[in-house]
Amino acid sequence: MPETTLIIVPAWNEAQNIPTTVREITAACPSYDVLVIDDGSTDSTGAVADAAGARGVRLPVHLGVGGAMRAGFLYAARHGYSRVIQVDADGQHNPQDIDRVLAGLDHA
């Protein structure tokens, strides 16, 4: 069975940053799926993420990064992903590092 990878991006009021983050992730990892968890944002984060090409889950209220990540892990489990990694919406994580970090799972 092939490995499937989901990149979870928890986001709260990140409409200005999310398009660049999603583009950088998909450029670095085109075979992985990107899921933006809109954590009860009051701006257009969810719509902007959709327009950038990410899959999206919108939480009705702000749960914080922990709640957003739990929602992402639940999504991954329900959709059969074999690997999951988180990337912050504000661009502080370099998408070029995703494959290197995931490679560590082989030794974990």
PDB file of C-alpha atoms in Angstrom:
ATOM      1  CA  MET A   1       0.000   0.000   0.000  1.00  0.00           C
ATOM      2  CA  PRO A   2       1.520   3.372  -0.988  1.00  0.00           C
ATOM      3  CA  GLU A   3       2.282   5.972   1.657  1.00  0.00           C
ATOM      4  CA  THR A   4       0.007   8.984   1.630  1.00  0.00           C
ATOM      5  CA  THR A   5       1.033  12.178   3.352  1.00  0.00           C
ATOM      6  CA  LEU A   6      -1.112  14.975   4.722  1.00  0.00           C
ATOM      7  CA  ILE A   7       0.344  18.349   5.628  1.00  0.00           C
ATOM      8  CA  ILE A   8      -1.807  20.012   8.272  1.00  0.00           C
ATOM      9  CA  VAL A   9      -1.735  23.798   8.445  1.00  0.00           C
ATOM     10  CA  PRO A  10      -3.616  25.141  11.480  1.00  0.00           C
ATOM     11  CA  ALA A  11      -4.634  28.730  10.752  1.00  0.00           C
ATOM     12  CA  TRP A  12      -6.368  31.454  12.719  1.00  0.00           C
ATOM     13  CA  ASN A  13      -6.875  34.786  10.963  1.00  0.00           C
ATOM     14  CA  GLU A  14      -4.063  34.063   8.492  1.00  0.00           C
ATOM     15  CA  ALA A  15      -5.762  35.247   5.276  1.00  0.00           C
ATOM     16  CA  GLN A  16      -2.730  37.358   4.333  1.00  0.00           C
ATOM     17  CA  ASN A  17      -0.166  34.589   4.877  1.00  0.00           C
ATOM     18  CA  ILE A  18      -1.979  31.425   3.854  1.00  0.00           C
ATOM     19  CA  PRO A  19      -1.775  31.783   0.035  1.00  0.00           C
ATOM     20  CA  THR A  20       2.027  32.059   0.119  1.00  0.00           C
ATOM     21  CA  THR A  21       2.339  29.240   2.637  1.00  0.00           C
ATOM     22  CA  VAL A  22       0.134  26.898   0.589  1.00  0.00           C
ATOM     23  CA  ARG A  23       2.005  27.754  -2.640  1.00  0.00           C
ATOM     24  CA  GLU A  24       5.385  27.131  -1.010  1.00  0.00           C
ATOM     25  CA  ILE A  25       4.240  23.804   0.430  1.00  0.00           C
ATOM     26  CA  THR A  26       2.772  22.558  -2.852  1.00  0.00           C
ATOM     27  CA  ALA A  27       5.885  23.651  -4.746  1.00  0.00           C
ATOM     28  CA  ALA A  28       8.148  21.777  -2.317  1.00  0.00           C
ATOM     29  CA  CYS A  29       5.902  18.712  -1.951  1.00  0.00           C
ATOM     30  CA  PRO A  30       3.581  18.384  -4.949  1.00  0.00           C
ATOM     31  CA  SER A  31       2.606  14.778  -4.188  1.00  0.00           C
ATOM     32  CA  TYR A  32       1.344  15.553  -0.671  1.00  0.00           C
ATOM     33  CA  ASP A  33      -2.091  16.861   0.269  1.00  0.00           C
ATOM     34  CA  VAL A  34      -2.360  20.166   2.111  1.00  0.00           C
ATOM     35  CA  LEU A  35      -5.163  20.609   4.646  1.00  0.00           C
ATOM     36  CA  VAL A  36      -5.746  24.045   6.135  1.00  0.00           C
ATOM     37  CA  ILE A  37      -7.672  23.934   9.399  1.00  0.00           C
ATOM     38  CA  ASP A  38      -9.437  27.302   9.668  1.00  0.00           C
ATOM     39  CA  ASP A  39      -9.588  27.600  13.431  1.00  0.00           C
ATOM     40  CA  GLY A  40     -12.673  29.800  13.754  1.00  0.00           C
ATOM     41  CA  SER A  41     -11.108  32.721  11.901  1.00  0.00           C
ATOM     42  CA  THR A  42     -12.957  36.013  11.662  1.00  0.00           C
ATOM     43  CA  ASP A  43     -11.254  36.892   8.378  1.00  0.00           C
ATOM     44  CA  SER A  44     -11.321  35.074   5.023  1.00  0.00           C
ATOM     45  CA  THR A  45      -8.684  32.450   5.904  1.00  0.00           C
ATOM     46  CA  GLY A  46     -10.820  29.495   4.791  1.00  0.00           C
ATOM     47  CA  ALA A  47     -11.847  30.976   1.458  1.00  0.00           C
ATOM     48  CA  VAL A  48      -8.319  32.147   0.709  1.00  0.00           C
ATOM     49  CA  ALA A  49      -6.922  28.695   1.531  1.00  0.00           C
ATOM     50  CA  ASP A  50      -9.462  27.086  -0.798  1.00  0.00           C
ATOM     51  CA  ALA A  51      -8.541  29.522  -3.576  1.00  0.00           C
ATOM     52  CA  ALA A  52      -4.857  28.688  -3.067  1.00  0.00           C
ATOM     53  CA  GLY A  53      -5.628  25.011  -3.727  1.00  0.00           C
ATOM     54  CA  ALA A  54      -5.632  23.565  -0.209  1.00  0.00           C
ATOM     55  CA  ARG A  55      -8.241  21.219   1.188  1.00  0.00           C
ATOM     56  CA  GLY A  56     -10.060  22.862   4.045  1.00  0.00           C
ATOM     57  CA  VAL A  57     -11.790  22.188   7.317  1.00  0.00           C
ATOM     58  CA  ARG A  58     -13.513  25.098   9.037  1.00  0.00           C
ATOM     59  CA  LEU A  59     -13.978  24.946  12.778  1.00  0.00           C
ATOM     60  CA  PRO A  60     -17.005  26.920  13.997  1.00  0.00           C
ATOM     61  CA  VAL A  61     -15.122  28.388  16.972  1.00  0.00           C
ATOM     62  CA  HIS A  62     -11.498  29.108  17.811  1.00  0.00           C
ATOM     63  CA  LEU A  63     -10.087  26.015  19.567  1.00  0.00           C
ATOM     64  CA  GLY A  64      -6.405  26.914  19.474  1.00  0.00           C
ATOM     65  CA  VAL A  65      -3.585  25.049  17.798  1.00  0.00           C
ATOM     66  CA  GLY A  66      -4.211  21.889  19.843  1.00  0.00           C
ATOM     67  CA  GLY A  67      -7.858  21.684  18.800  1.00  0.00           C
ATOM     68  CA  ALA A  68      -6.989  22.463  15.204  1.00  0.00           C
ATOM     69  CA  MET A  69      -4.348  19.732  15.161  1.00  0.00           C
ATOM     70  CA  ARG A  70      -6.758  17.199  16.690  1.00  0.00           C
ATOM     71  CA  ALA A  71      -9.212  18.049  13.904  1.00  0.00           C
ATOM     72  CA  GLY A  72      -6.433  17.529  11.357  1.00  0.00           C
ATOM     73  CA  PHE A  73      -5.411  14.168  12.832  1.00  0.00           C
ATOM     74  CA  LEU A  74      -9.039  13.045  12.839  1.00  0.00           C
ATOM     75  CA  TYR A  75      -9.325  14.065   9.170  1.00  0.00           C
ATOM     76  CA  ALA A  76      -6.122  12.135   8.380  1.00  0.00           C
ATOM     77  CA  ALA A  77      -7.360   9.005  10.163  1.00  0.00           C
ATOM     78  CA  ARG A  78     -10.759   9.116   8.471  1.00  0.00           C
ATOM     79  CA  HIS A  79      -9.196   9.564   5.034  1.00  0.00           C
ATOM     80  CA  GLY A  80      -6.521   6.859   5.360  1.00  0.00           C
ATOM     81  CA  TYR A  81      -3.334   8.942   5.417  1.00  0.00           C
ATOM     82  CA  SER A  82      -0.262   7.056   6.557  1.00  0.00           C
ATOM     83  CA  ARG A  83       1.856  10.104   7.484  1.00  0.00           C
ATOM     84  CA  VAL A  84       1.025  13.551   8.837  1.00  0.00           C
ATOM     85  CA  ILE A  85       3.124  16.637   9.432  1.00  0.00           C
ATOM     86  CA  GLN A  86       2.268  20.131  10.621  1.00  0.00           C
ATOM     87  CA  VAL A  87       3.429  23.354   8.991  1.00  0.00           C
ATOM     88  CA  ASP A  88       2.619  26.713  10.553  1.00  0.00           C
ATOM     89  CA  ALA A  89       0.430  29.076   8.536  1.00  0.00           C
ATOM     90  CA  ASP A  90       2.644  32.094   9.102  1.00  0.00           C
ATOM     91  CA  GLY A  91       5.566  30.726   7.101  1.00  0.00           C
ATOM     92  CA  GLN A  92       7.937  30.097  10.007  1.00  0.00           C
ATOM     93  CA  HIS A  93       8.510  26.477   8.907  1.00  0.00           C
ATOM     94  CA  ASN A  94      10.457  25.961   5.702  1.00  0.00           C
ATOM     95  CA  PRO A  95       8.511  23.616   3.384  1.00  0.00           C
ATOM     96  CA  GLN A  96      11.852  22.499   1.915  1.00  0.00           C
ATOM     97  CA  ASP A  97      12.450  20.659   5.229  1.00  0.00           C
ATOM     98  CA  ILE A  98       9.266  18.543   5.081  1.00  0.00           C
ATOM     99  CA  ASP A  99      10.782  15.502   3.352  1.00  0.00           C
ATOM    100  CA  ARG A 100      13.815  15.531   5.664  1.00  0.00           C
ATOM    101  CA  VAL A 101      11.599  15.643   8.753  1.00  0.00           C
ATOM    102  CA  LEU A 102       9.353  12.888   7.420  1.00  0.00           C
ATOM    103  CA  ALA A 103      12.404  10.734   6.676  1.00  0.00           C
ATOM    104  CA  GLY A 104      12.990  10.678  10.445  1.00  0.00           C
ATOM    105  CA  LEU A 105       9.800   8.634  10.798  1.00  0.00           C
ATOM    106  CA  ASP A 106      11.659   5.706   9.260  1.00  0.00           C
ATOM    107  CA  HIS A 107      13.893   5.666  12.340  1.00  0.00           C
ATOM    108  CA  ALA A 108      11.394   6.655  15.023  1.00  0.00           C
TER     109      ALA A 108
END
